[in-house]
Coordinates of N, CA, C and O in Angstrom, one line a residue:
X1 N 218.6 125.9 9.3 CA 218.8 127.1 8.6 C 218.0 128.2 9.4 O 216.8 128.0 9.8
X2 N 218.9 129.4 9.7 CA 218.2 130.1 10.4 C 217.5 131.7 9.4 O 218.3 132.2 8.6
X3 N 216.3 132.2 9.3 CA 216.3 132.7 8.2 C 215.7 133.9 8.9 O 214.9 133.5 9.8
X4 N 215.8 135.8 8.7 CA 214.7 136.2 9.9 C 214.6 137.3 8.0 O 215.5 137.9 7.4
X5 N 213.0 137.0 7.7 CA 212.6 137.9 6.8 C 212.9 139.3 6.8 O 213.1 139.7 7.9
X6 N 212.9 140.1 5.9 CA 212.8 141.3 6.0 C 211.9 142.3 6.1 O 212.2 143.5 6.1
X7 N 210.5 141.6 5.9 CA 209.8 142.2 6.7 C 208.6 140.8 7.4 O 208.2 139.7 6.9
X8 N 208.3 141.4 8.5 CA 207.3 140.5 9.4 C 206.4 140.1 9.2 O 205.5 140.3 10.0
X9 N 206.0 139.3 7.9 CA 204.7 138.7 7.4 C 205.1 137.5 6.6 O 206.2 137.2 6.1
X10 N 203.8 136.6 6.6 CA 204.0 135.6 5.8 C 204.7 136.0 4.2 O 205.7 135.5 3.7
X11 N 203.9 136.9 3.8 CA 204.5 137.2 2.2 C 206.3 137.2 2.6 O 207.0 136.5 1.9
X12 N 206.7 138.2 3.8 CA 208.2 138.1 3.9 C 209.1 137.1 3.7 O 210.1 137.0 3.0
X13 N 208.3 136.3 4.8 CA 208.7 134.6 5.1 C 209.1 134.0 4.0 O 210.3 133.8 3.8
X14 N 207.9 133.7 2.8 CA 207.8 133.1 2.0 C 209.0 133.6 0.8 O 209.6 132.9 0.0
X15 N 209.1 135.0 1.2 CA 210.2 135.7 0.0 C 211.8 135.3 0.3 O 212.7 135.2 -0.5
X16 N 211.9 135.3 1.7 CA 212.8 135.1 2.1 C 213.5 133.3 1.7 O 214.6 132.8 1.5
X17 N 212.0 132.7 1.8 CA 212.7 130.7 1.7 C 212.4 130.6 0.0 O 212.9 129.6 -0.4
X18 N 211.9 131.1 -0.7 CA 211.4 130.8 -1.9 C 212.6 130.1 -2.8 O 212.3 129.3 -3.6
X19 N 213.8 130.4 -2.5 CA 214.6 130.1 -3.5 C 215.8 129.1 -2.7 O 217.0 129.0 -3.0
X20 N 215.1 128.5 -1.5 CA 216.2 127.2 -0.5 C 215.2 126.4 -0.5 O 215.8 125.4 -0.3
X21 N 214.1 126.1 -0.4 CA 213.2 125.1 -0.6 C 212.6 124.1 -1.0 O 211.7 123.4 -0.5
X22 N 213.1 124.2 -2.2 CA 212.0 123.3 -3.3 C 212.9 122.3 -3.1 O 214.1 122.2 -3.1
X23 N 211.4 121.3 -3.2 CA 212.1 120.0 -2.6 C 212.1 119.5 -1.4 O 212.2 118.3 -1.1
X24 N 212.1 120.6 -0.7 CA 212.3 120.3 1.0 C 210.8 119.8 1.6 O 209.8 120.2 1.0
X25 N 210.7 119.2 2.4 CA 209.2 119.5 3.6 C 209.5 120.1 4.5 O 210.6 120.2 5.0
X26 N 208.0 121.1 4.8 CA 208.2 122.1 5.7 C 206.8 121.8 6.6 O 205.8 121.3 6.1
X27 N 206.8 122.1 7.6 CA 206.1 122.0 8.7 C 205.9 122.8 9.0 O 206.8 123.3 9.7
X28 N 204.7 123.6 9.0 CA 204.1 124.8 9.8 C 203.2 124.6 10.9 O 202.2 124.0 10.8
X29 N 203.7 125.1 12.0 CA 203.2 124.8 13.5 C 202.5 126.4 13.8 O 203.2 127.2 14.4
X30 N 201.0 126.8 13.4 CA 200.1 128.1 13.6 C 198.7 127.8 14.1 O 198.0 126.8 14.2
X31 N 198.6 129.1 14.3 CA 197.0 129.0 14.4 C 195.9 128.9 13.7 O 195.7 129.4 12.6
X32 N 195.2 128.3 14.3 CA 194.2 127.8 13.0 C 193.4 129.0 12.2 O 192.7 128.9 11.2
X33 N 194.0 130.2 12.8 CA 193.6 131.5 11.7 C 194.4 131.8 10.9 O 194.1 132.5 10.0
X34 N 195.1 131.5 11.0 CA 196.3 131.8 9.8 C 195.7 132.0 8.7 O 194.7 131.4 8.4
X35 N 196.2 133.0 7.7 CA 195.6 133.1 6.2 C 196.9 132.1 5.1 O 198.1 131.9 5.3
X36 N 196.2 131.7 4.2 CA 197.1 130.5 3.2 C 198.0 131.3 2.6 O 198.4 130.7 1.6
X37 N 198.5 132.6 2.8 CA 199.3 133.3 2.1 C 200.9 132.0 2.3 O 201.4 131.6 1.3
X38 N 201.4 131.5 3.8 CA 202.7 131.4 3.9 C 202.3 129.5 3.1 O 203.0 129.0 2.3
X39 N 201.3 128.8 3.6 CA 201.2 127.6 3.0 C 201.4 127.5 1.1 O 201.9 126.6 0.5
X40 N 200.8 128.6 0.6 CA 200.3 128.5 -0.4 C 201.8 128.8 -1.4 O 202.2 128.3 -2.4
X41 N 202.4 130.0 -0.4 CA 203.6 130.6 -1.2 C 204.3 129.2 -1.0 O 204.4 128.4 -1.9
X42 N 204.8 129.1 0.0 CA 205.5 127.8 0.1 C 205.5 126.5 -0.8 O 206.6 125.9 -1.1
X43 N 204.2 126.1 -1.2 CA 204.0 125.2 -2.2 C 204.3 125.4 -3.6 O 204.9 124.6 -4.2
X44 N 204.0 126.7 -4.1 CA 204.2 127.5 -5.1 C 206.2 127.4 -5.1 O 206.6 126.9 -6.2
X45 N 207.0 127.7 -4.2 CA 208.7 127.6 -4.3 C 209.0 126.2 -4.2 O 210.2 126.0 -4.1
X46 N 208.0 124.8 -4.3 CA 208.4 123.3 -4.7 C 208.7 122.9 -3.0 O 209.7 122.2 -2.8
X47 N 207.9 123.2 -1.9 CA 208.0 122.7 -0.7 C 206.7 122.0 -0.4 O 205.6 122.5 -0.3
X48 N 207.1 120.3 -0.3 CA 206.0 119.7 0.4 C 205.6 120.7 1.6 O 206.5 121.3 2.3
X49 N 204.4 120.9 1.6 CA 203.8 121.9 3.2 C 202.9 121.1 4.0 O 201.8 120.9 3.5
X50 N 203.3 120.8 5.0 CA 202.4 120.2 5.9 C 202.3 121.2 7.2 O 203.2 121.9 7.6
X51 N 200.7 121.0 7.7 CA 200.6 122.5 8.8 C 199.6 121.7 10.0 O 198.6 120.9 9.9
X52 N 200.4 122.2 11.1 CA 199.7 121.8 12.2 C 198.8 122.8 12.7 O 199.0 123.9 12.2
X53 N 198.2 122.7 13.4 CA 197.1 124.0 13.7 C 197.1 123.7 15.2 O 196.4 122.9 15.8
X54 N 198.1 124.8 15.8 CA 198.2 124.5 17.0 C 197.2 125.3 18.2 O 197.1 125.0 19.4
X55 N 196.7 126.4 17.4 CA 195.6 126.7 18.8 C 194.7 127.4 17.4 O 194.9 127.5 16.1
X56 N 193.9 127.6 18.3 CA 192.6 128.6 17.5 C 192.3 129.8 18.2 O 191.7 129.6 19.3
X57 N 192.5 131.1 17.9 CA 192.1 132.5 18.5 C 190.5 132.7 18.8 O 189.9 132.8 17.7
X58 N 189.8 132.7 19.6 CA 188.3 133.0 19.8 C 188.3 133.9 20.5 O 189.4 134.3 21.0
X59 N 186.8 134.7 20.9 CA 186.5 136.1 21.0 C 185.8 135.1 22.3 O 184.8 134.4 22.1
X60 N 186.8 135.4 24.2 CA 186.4 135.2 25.1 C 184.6 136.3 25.4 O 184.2 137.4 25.1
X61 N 183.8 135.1 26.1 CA 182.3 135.3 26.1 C 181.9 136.9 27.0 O 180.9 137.7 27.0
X62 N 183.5 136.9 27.8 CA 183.4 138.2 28.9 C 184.4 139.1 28.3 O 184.9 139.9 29.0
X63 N 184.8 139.2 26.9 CA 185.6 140.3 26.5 C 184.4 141.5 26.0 O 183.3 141.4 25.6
X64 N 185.1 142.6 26.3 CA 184.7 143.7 26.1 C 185.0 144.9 27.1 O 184.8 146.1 26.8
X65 N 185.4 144.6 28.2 CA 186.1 146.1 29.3 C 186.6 146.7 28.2 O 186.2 147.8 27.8
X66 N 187.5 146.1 27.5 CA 188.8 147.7 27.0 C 187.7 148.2 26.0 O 187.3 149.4 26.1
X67 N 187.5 147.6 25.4 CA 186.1 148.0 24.2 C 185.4 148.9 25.0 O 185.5 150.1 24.6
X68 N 184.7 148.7 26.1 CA 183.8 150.0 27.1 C 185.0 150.9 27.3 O 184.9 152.1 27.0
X69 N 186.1 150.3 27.9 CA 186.7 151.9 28.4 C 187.0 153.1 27.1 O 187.1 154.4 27.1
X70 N 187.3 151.8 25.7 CA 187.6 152.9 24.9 C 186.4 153.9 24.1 O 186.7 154.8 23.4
X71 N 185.2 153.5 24.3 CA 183.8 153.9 23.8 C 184.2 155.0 24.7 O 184.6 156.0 24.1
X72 N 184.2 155.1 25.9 CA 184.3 155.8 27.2 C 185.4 156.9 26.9 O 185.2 158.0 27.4
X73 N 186.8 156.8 25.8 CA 187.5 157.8 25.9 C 188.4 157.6 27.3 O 189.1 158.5 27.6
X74 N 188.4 156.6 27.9 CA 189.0 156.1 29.1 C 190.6 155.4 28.9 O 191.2 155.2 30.0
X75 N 191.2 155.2 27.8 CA 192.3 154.5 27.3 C 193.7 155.7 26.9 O 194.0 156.2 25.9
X76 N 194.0 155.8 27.8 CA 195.4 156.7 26.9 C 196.1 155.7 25.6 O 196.9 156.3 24.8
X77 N 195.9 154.4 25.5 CA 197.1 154.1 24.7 C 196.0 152.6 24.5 O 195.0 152.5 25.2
X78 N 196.3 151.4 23.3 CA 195.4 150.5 23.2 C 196.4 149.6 22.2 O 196.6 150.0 21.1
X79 N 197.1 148.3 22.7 CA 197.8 147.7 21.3 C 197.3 146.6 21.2 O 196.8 146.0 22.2
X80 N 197.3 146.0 19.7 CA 196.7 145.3 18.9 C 197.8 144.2 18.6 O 198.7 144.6 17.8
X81 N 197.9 143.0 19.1 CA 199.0 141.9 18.6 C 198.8 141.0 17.3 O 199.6 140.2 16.9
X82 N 197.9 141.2 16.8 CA 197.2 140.5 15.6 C 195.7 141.2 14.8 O 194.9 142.0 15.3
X83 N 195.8 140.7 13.9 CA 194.8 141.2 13.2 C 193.3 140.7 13.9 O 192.2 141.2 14.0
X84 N 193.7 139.7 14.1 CA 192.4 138.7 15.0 C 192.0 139.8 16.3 O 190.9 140.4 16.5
X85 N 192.8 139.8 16.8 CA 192.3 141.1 18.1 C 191.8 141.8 17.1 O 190.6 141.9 17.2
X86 N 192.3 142.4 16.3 CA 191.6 143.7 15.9 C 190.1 143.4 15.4 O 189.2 144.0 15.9
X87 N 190.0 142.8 14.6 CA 188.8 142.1 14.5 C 187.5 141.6 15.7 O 186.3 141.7 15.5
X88 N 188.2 141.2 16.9 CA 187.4 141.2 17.5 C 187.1 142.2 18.6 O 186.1 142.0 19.3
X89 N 188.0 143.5 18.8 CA 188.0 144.4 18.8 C 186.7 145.1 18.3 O 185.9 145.6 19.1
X90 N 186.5 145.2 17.3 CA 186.0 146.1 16.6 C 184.2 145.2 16.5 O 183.1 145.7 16.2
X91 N 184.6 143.8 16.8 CA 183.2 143.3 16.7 C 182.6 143.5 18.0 O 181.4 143.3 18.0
X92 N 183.2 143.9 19.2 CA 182.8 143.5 20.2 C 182.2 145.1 19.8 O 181.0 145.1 19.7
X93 N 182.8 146.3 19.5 CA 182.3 147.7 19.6 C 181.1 147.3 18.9 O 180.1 147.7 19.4
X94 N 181.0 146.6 17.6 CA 179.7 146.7 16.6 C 178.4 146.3 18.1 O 177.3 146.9 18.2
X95 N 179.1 145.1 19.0 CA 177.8 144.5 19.9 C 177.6 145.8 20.6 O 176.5 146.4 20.3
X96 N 178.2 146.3 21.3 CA 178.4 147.2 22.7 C 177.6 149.0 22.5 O 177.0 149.7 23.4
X97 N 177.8 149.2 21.1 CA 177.8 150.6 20.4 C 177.6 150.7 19.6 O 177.0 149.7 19.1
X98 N 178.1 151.7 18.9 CA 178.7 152.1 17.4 C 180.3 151.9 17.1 O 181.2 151.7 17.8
X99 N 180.3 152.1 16.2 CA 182.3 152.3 16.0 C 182.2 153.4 15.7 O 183.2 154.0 15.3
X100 N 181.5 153.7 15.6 CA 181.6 155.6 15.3 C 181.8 156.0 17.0 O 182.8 156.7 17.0
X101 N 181.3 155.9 18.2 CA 181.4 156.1 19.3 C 183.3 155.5 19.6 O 184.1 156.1 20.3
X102 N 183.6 154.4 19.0 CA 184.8 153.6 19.4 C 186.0 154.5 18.6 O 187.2 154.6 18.9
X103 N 185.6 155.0 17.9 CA 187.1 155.7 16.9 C 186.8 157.2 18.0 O 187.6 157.6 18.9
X104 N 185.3 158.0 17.9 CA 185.5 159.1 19.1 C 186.4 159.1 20.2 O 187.2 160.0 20.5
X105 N 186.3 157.8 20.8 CA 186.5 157.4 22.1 C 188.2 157.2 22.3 O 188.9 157.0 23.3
X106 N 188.6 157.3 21.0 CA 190.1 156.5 20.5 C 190.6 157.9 20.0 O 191.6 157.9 19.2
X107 N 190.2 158.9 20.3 CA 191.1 160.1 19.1 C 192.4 160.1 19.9 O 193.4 159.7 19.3
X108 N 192.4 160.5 21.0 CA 193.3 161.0 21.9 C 194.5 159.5 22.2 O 195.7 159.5 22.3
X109 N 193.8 158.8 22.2 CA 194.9 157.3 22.2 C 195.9 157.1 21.2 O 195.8 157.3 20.0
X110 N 197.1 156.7 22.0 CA 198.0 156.4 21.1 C 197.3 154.4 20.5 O 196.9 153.5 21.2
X111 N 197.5 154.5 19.5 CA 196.9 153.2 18.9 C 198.7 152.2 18.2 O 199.5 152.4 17.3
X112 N 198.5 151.6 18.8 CA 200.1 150.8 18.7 C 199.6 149.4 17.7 O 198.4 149.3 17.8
X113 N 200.1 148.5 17.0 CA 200.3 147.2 16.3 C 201.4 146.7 16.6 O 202.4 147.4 16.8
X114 N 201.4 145.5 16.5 CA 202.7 144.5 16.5 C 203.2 144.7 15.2 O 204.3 145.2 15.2
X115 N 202.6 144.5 13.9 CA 203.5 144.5 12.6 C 202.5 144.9 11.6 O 201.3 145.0 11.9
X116 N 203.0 145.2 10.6 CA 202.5 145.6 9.2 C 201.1 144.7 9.2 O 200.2 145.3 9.7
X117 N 200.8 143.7 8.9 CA 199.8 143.0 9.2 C 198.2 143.6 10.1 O 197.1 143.7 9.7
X118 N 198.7 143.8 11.4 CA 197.9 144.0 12.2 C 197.5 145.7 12.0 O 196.4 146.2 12.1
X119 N 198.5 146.2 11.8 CA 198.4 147.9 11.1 C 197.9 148.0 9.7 O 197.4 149.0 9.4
X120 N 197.9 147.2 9.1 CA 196.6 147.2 7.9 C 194.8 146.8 8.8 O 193.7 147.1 8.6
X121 N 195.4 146.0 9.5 CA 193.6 145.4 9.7 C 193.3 146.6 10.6 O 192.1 146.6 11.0
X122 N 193.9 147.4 11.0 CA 193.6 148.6 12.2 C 192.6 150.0 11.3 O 191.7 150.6 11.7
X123 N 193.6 150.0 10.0 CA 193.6 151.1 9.5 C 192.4 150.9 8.3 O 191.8 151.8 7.7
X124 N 192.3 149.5 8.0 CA 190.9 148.9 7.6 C 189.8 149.2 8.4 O 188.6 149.2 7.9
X125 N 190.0 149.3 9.5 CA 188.8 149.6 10.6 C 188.3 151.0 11.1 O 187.6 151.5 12.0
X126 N 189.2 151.8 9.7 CA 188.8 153.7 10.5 C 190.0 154.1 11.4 O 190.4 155.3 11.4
X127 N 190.5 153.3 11.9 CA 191.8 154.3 13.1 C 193.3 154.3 12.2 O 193.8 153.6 11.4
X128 N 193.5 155.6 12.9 CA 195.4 155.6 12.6 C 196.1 154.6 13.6 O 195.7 154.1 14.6
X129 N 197.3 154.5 12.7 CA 198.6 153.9 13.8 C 199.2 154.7 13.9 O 199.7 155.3 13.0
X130 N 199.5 154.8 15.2 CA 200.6 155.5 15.8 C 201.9 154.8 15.9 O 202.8 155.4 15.2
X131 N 202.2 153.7 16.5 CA 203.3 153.0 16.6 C 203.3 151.6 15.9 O 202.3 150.8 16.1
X132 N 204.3 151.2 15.1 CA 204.4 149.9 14.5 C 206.2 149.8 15.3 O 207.0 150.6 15.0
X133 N 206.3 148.9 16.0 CA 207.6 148.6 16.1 C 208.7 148.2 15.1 O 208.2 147.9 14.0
X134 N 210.1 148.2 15.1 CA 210.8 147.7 14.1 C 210.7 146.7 14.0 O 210.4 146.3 12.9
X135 N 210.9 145.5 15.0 CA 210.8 144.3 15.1 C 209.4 144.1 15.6 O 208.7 145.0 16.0
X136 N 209.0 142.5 15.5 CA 207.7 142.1 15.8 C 208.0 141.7 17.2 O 208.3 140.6 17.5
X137 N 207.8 142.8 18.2 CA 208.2 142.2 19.8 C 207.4 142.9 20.3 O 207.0 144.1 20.0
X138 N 207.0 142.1 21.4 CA 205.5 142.8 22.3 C 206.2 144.1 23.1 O 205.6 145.1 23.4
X139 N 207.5 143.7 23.5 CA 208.2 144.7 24.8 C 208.2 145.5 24.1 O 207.6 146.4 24.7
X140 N 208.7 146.1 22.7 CA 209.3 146.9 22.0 C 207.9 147.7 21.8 O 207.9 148.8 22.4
X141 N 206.9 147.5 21.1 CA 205.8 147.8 21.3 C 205.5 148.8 21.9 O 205.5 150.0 21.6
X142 N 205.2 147.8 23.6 CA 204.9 148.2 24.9 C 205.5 149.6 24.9 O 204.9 150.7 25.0
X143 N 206.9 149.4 24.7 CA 207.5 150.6 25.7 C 207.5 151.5 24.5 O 207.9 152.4 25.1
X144 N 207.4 151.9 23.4 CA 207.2 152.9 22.2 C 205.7 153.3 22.6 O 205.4 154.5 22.7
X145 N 205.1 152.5 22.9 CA 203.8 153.3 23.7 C 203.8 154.0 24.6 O 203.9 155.2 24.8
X146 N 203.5 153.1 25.1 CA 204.4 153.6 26.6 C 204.7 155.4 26.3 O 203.9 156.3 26.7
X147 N 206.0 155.4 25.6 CA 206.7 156.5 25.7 C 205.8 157.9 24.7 O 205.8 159.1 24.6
X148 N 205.1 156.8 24.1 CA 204.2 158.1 23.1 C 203.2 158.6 24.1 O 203.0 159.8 24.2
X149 N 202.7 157.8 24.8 CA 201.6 158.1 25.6 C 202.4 159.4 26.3 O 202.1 160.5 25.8
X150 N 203.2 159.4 27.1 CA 204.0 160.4 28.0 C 204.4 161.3 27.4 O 204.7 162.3 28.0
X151 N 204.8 161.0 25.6 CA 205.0 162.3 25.4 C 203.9 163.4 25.1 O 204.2 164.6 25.2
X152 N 202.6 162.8 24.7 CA 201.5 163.4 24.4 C 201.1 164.1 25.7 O 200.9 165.3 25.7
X153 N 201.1 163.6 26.8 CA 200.7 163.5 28.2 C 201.5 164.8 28.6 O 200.7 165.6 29.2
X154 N 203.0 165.3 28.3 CA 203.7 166.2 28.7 C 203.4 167.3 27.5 O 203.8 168.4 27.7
X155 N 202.7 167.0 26.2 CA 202.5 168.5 25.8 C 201.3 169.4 25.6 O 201.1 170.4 24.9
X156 N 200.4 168.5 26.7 CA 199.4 168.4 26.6 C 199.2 170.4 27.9 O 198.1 170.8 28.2

């Protein structure tokens, strides 16, 4: 069964299979961050749920350049693929600075997310979104950035 939600989140997911499932077993293959929203809904529509936990997101020991460049006001553009980046994002500014220095540093930036998801945890943290793609695709993203950056850049 091929199913694509209508919108890009577990809650979608879950709204979308709620009423073909029960009964079924389902297999979720995620990261070990995942929040229990898609397991939990799932069990709730009468689906055995079993979940593999296929990597774990951690906050590399040498991350923090983009975090300096954007304290710095050095970033035309900065995107966010998950809420986890953003989070560690924003922890690395708490080590490095202030986030009061990190949102300064960010006015002028176009600030892009992958999906609804990650554009809550952004806008939880003090900043606007500028770009949310239609679909959850990194290219699509990219290049809506991309193109906002240049349009800013040209009316500048």
């Amino acid at each position: 069964m091929d199913i694509v939600p209508s919108t890009f989140t577990s809650a979608g997911l879950v709204e979308a299979l709620a009423d073909k499932i029960s009964g079924s077993t389902v297999e979720i293959a995620r990261s070990a961050n995942g929040s229990n929203v898609l397991p939990q809904g799932l069990e709730s529509a009468g689906a055995d749920v079993h979940e593999t936990q296929l990597y774990q997101l951690e906050k590399p020991e040498t991350a923090g350049q983009s975090v300096s460049l954007a304290i710095d006001g050095q970033l035309d553009g900065v995107l966010f693929t998950s809420s986890r980046t953003v989070d560690h994002f924003f922890e690395i500014a708490t080590e490095q600075a202030d986030v009061t220095e990190l949102k300064r540093g960010l006015e002028e930036a176009v600030v892009g997310a992958i999906g609804a998801p990650t554009a809550r945890a952004i806008r939880d943290n003090g900043l606007e979104v500028d770009i949310i793609p239609e679909s959850v695709d990194f290219e699509q993203l990219a290049g809506l950035t991309v193109q906002e950056v240049r349009n800013r850049a040209s009316n500048r």
